[in-house]
Short mmCIF file of C-alpha atoms in Angstrom, two decimals:
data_model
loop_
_atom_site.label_atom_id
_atom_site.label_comp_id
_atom_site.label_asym_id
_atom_site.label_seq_id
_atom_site.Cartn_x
_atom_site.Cartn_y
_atom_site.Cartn_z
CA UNK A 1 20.26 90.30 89.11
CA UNK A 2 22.58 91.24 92.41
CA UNK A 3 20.60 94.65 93.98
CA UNK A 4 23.21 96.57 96.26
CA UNK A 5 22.03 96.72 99.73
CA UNK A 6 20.99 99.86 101.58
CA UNK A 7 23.34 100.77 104.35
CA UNK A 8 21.74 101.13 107.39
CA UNK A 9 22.70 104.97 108.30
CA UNK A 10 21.90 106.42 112.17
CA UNK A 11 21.10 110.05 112.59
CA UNK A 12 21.34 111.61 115.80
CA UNK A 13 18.79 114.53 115.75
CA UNK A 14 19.75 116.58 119.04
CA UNK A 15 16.55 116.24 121.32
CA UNK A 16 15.62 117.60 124.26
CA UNK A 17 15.38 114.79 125.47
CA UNK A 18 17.53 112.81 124.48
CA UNK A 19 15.58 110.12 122.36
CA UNK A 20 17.39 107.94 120.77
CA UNK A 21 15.25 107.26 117.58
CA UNK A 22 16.60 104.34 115.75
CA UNK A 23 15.65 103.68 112.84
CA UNK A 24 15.16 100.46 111.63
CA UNK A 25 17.15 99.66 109.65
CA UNK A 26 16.30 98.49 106.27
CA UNK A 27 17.26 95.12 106.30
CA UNK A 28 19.65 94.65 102.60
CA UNK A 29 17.14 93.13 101.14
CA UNK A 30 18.36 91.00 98.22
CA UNK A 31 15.87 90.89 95.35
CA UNK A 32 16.64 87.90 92.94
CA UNK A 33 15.27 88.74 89.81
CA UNK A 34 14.39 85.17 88.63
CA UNK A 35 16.82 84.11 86.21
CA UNK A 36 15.34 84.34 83.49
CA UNK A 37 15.89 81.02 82.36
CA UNK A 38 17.30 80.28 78.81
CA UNK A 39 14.22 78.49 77.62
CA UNK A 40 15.07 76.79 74.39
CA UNK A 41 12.14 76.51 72.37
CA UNK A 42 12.15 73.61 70.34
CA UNK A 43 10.41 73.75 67.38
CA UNK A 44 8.74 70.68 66.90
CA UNK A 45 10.26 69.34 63.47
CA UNK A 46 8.52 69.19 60.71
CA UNK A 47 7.61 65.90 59.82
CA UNK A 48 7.56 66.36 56.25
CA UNK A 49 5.02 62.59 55.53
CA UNK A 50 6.76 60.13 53.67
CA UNK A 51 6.00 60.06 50.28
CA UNK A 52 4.82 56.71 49.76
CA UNK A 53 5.11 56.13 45.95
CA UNK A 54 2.73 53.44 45.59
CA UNK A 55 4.92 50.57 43.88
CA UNK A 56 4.28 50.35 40.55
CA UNK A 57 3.13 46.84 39.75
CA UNK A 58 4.91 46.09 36.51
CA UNK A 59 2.90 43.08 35.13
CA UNK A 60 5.13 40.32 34.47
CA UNK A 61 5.89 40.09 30.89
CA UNK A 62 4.46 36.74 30.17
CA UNK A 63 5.93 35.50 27.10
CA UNK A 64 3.38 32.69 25.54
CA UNK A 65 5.09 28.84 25.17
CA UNK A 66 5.92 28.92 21.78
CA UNK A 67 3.85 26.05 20.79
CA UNK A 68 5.30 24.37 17.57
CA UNK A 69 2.68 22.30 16.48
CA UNK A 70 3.91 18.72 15.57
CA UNK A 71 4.87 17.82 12.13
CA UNK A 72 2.40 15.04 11.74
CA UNK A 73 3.92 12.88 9.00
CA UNK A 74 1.82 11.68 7.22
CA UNK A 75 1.16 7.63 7.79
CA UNK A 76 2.57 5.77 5.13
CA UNK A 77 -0.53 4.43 3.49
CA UNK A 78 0.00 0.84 2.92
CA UNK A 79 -2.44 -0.20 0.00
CA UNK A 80 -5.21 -1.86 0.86
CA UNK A 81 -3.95 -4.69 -0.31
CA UNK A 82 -2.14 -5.72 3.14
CA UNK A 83 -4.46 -4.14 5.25
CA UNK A 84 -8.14 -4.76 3.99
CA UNK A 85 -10.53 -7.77 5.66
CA UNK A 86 -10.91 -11.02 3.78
CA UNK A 87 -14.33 -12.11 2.68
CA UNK A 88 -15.95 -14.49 4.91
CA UNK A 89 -16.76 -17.55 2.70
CA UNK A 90 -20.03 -18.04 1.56
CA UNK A 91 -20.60 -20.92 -1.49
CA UNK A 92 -24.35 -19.77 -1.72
CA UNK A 93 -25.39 -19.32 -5.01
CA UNK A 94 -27.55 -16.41 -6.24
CA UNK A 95 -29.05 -16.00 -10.00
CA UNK A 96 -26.83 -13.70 -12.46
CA UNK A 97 -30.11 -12.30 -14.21
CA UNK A 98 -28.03 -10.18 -16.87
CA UNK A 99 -25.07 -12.28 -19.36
CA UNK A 100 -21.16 -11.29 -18.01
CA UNK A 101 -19.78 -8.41 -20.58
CA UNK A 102 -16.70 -6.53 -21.85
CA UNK A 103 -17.98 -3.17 -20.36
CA UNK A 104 -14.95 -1.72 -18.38
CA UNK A 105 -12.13 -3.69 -19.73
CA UNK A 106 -9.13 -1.49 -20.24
CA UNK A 107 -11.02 1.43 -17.86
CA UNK A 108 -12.28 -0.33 -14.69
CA UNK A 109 -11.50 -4.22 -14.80
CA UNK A 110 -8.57 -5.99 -16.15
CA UNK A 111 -9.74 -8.45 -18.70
CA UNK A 112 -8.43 -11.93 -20.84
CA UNK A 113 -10.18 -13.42 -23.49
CA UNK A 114 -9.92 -15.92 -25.53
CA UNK A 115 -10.35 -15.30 -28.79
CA UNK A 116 -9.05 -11.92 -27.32
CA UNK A 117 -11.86 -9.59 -28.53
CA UNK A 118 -15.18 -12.04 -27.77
CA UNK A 119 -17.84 -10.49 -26.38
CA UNK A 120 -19.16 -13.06 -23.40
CA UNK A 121 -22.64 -11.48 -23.89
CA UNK A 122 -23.15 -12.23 -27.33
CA UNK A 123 -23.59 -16.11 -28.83
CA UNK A 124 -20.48 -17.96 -30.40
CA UNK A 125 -17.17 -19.76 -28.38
CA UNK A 126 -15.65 -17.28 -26.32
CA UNK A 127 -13.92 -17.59 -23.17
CA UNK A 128 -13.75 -14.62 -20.34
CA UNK A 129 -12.32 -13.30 -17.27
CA UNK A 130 -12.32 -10.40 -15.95
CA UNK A 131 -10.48 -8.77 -12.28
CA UNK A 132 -11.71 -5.80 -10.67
CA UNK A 133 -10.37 -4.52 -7.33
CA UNK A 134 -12.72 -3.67 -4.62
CA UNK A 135 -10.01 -2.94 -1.82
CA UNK A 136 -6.51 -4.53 -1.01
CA UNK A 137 -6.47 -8.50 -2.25
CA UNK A 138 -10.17 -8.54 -2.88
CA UNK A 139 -11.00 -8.51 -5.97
CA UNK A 140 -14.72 -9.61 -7.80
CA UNK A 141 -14.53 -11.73 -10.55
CA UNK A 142 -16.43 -12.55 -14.07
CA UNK A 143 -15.81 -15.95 -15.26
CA UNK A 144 -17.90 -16.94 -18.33
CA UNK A 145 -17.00 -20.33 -20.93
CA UNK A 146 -18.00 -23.21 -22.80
CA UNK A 147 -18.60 -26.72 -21.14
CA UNK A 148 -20.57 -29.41 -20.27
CA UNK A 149 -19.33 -29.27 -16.93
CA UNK A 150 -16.97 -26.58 -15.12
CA UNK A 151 -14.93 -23.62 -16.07
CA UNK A 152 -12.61 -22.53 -13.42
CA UNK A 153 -10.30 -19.63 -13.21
CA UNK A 154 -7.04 -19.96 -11.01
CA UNK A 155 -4.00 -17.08 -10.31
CA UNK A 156 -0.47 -18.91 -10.63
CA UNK A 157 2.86 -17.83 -10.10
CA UNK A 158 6.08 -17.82 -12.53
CA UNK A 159 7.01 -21.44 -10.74
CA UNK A 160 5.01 -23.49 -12.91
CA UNK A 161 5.74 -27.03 -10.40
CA UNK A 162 3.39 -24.79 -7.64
CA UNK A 163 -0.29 -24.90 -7.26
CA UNK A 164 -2.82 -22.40 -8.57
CA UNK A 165 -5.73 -21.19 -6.42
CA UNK A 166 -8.35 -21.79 -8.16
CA UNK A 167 -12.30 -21.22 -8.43
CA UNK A 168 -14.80 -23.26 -10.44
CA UNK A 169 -18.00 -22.84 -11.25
CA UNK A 170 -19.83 -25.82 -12.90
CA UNK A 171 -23.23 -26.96 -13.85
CA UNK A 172 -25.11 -28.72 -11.46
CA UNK A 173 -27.86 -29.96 -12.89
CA UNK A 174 -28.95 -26.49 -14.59
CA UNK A 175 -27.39 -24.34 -11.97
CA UNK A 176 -24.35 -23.46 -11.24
CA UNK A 177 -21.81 -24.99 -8.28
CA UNK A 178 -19.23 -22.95 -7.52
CA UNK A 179 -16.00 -24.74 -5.54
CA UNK A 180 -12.53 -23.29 -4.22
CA UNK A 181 -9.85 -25.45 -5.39
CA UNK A 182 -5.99 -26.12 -6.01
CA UNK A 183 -4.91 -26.77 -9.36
CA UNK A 184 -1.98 -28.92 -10.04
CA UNK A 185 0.69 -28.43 -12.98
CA UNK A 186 -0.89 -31.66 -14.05
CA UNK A 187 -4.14 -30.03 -14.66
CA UNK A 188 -5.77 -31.81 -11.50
CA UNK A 189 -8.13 -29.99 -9.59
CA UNK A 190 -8.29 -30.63 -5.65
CA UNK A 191 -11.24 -29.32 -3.68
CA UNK A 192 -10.38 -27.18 -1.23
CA UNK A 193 -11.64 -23.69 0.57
CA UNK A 194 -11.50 -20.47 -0.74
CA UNK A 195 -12.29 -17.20 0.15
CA UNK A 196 -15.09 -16.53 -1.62
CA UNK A 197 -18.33 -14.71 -1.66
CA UNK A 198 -21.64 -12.61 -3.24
CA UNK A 199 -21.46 -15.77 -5.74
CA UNK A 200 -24.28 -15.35 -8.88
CA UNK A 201 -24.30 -17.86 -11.75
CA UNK A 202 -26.16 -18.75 -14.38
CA UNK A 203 -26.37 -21.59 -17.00
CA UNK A 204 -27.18 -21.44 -20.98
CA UNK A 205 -27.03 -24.35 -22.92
CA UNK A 206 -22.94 -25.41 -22.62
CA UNK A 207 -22.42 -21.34 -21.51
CA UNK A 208 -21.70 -21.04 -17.99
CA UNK A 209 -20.96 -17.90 -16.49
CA UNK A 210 -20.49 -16.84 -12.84
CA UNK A 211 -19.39 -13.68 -10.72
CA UNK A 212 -17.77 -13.73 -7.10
CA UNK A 213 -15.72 -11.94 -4.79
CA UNK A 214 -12.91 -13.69 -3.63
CA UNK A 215 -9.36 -12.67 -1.08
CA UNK A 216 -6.90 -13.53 -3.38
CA UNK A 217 -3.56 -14.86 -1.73
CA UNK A 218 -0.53 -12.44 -1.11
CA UNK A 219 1.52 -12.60 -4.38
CA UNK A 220 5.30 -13.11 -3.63
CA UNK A 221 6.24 -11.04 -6.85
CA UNK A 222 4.36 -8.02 -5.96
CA UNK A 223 0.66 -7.10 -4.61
CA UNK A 224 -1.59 -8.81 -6.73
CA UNK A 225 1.11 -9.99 -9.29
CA UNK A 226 -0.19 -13.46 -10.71
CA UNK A 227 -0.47 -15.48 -14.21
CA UNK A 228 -4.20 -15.87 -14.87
CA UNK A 229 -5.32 -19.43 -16.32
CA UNK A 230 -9.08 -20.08 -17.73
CA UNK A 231 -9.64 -23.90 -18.11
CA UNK A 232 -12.52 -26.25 -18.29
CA UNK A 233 -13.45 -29.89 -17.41
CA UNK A 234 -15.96 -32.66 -16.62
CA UNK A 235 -18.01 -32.11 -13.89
CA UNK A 236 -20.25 -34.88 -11.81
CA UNK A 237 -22.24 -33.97 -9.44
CA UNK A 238 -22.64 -37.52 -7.27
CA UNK A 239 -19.39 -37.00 -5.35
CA UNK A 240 -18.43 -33.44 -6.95
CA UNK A 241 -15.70 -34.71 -8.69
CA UNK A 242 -14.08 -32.32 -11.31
CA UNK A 243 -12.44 -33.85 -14.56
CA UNK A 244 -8.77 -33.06 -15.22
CA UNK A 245 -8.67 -29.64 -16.71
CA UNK A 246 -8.20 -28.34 -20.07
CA UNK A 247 -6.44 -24.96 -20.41
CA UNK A 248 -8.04 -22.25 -22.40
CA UNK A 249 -6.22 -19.14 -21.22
CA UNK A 250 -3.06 -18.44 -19.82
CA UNK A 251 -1.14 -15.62 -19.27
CA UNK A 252 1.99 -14.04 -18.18
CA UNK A 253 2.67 -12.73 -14.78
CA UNK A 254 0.25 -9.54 -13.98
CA UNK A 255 -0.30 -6.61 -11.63
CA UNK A 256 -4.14 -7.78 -11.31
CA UNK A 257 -4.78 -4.15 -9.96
CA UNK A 258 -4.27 -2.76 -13.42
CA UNK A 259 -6.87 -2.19 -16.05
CA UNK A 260 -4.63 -1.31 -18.62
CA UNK A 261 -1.65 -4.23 -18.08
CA UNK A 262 -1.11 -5.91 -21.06
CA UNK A 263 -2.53 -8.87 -21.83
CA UNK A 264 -1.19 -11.81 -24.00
CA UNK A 265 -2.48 -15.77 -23.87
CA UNK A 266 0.60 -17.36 -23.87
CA UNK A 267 -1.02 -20.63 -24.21
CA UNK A 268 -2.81 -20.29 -27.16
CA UNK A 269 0.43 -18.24 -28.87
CA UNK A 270 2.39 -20.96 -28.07
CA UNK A 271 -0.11 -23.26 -29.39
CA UNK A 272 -0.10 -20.91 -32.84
CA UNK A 273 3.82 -21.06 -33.12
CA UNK A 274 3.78 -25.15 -33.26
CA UNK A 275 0.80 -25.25 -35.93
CA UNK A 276 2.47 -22.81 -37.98
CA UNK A 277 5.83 -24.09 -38.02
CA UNK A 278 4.57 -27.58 -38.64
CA UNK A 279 4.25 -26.82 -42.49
CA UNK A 280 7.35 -25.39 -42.82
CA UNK A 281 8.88 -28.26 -41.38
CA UNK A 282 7.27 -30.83 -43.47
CA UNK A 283 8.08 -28.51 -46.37
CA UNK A 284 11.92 -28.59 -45.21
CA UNK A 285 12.09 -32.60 -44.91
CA UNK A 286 10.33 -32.79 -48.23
CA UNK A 287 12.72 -30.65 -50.01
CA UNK A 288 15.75 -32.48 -48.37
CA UNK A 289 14.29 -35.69 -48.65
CA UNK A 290 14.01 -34.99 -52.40
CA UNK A 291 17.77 -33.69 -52.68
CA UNK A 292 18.67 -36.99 -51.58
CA UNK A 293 16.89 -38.95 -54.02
#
């Protein structure tokens, strides 16, 4: 703010003297009203704090591996026959305390006789063999028969010109001897070795009957599939030499691993046929000699 300055004004009082009174004079004094300064107050801002949304932690969805199990197919169980252990041989001989019997046949063991319903436990001709599996191509056999030296039961194939495997058991002196052979369509018997074991025989009078557990050979029909032969023969004992034998039994082509398979001796039927139609035919040649005449 601008204040206007005083004149300086001179009055002349008349003295007697003459004084000359001056008055000062006020000196234009300039007042400065301080600006008043535009002050701008600044408001300090607001500093409105951040909201700080924590972050949400969203778990991660974790989806599980679908685990599909695996399909185990199931093995293809070969029978045993291909896939069980063979015996280890052993010829030793142990007693058979209690006579070889039918129980079983038809239910647990397949079994041939000869005549077909003879009981190898009770007295009288009657010759016996029986097949039980035990697992895959072994198989325990009952052998029983009537000899004065060795009965021997052998598994053959449809080819009659090949060689049947073949175990014996004969009479030693009382006891029974049991051998693995090969037996020849000529009814020769060669020794040879077998797979056999758990052997038990026993001796009764001309009776000799024996058990075993033998590996039978793989059949190239079907598992097990063999003709079955019972025979008999001289036996002596200085050298072990074994007579040519003598069939008894013989029959068809078999599934050995069946109880039930049907059982015919071919041999003996055969044997029948000829007696039977040897009448007839001398009745025929009779008659036509006579129509001649």
């Amino acid at each position: 703010m601008v204040t206007p300055t005083t004149t300086a004004v001179t009055m002349v009082t008349p003295t007697t003297a003459a004084v000359t009174m001056v008055t000062p004079t006020t000196a234009a004094v300039t007042m400065v009203t301080p600006t008043t300064a535009a002050v701008t107050m600044v408001t300090p801002a607001t500093v409105t704090p951040a909201t700080v949304t924590p972050a949400t932690a969203t778990p991660a969805t974790v989806t599980p591996a679908t685990v599909t199990p695996a399909t185990a197919t199931p093995a293809t169980v070969t029978p045993a026959a291909t896939t069980a252990a063979p015996v280890i041989t052993n010829l030793t001989v142990e007693t058979l305390d209690a006579p070889i019997n039918r129980a079983d046949c038809g239910s647990q063991q397949l079994c041939a006789a000869e005549p077909s319903a003879c009981d190898p436990s009770a007295t009288g001709s009657c010759f016996f063999v029986a097949a039980r599996q035990q697992s895959g191509q072994n198989f325990e056999f009952g052998l029983s028969g009537e000899s004065d030296g060795y009965i021997a039961a052998s598994l053959g194939t449809e080819n009659s010109q090949q060689r049947e495997t073949a175990y014996v058991c004969a009479n030693n002196n009382g006891g029974v001897q049991i051998f693995g052979a090969a037996l020849a369509s000529s009814g020769v018997l060669t020794i040879t070795t077998q797979r056999v074991n758990s052997v038990r025989g026993r001796v009764d009078g001309r009776t000799i009957q024996c058990t075993f557990v033998a590996t039978v050979p793989d059949s190239s029909t079907r598992a097990a599939g063999f003709a079955l032969r019972v025979s008999n023969g001289t036996f002596n004992p200085d050298g072990n030499v074994l007579g040519t034998s003598t069939t008894q039994i013989r029959t068809s082509v078999i599934d050995l691993t069946n109880p039930n398979a049907n059982i015919t001796n071919v041999f003996n039927h055969a044997i029948t046929l000829q007696q039977s139609l040897l009448p007839a035919l001398l009745v025929a040649l009779g008659v036509l000699g006579l129509s001649v005449l």
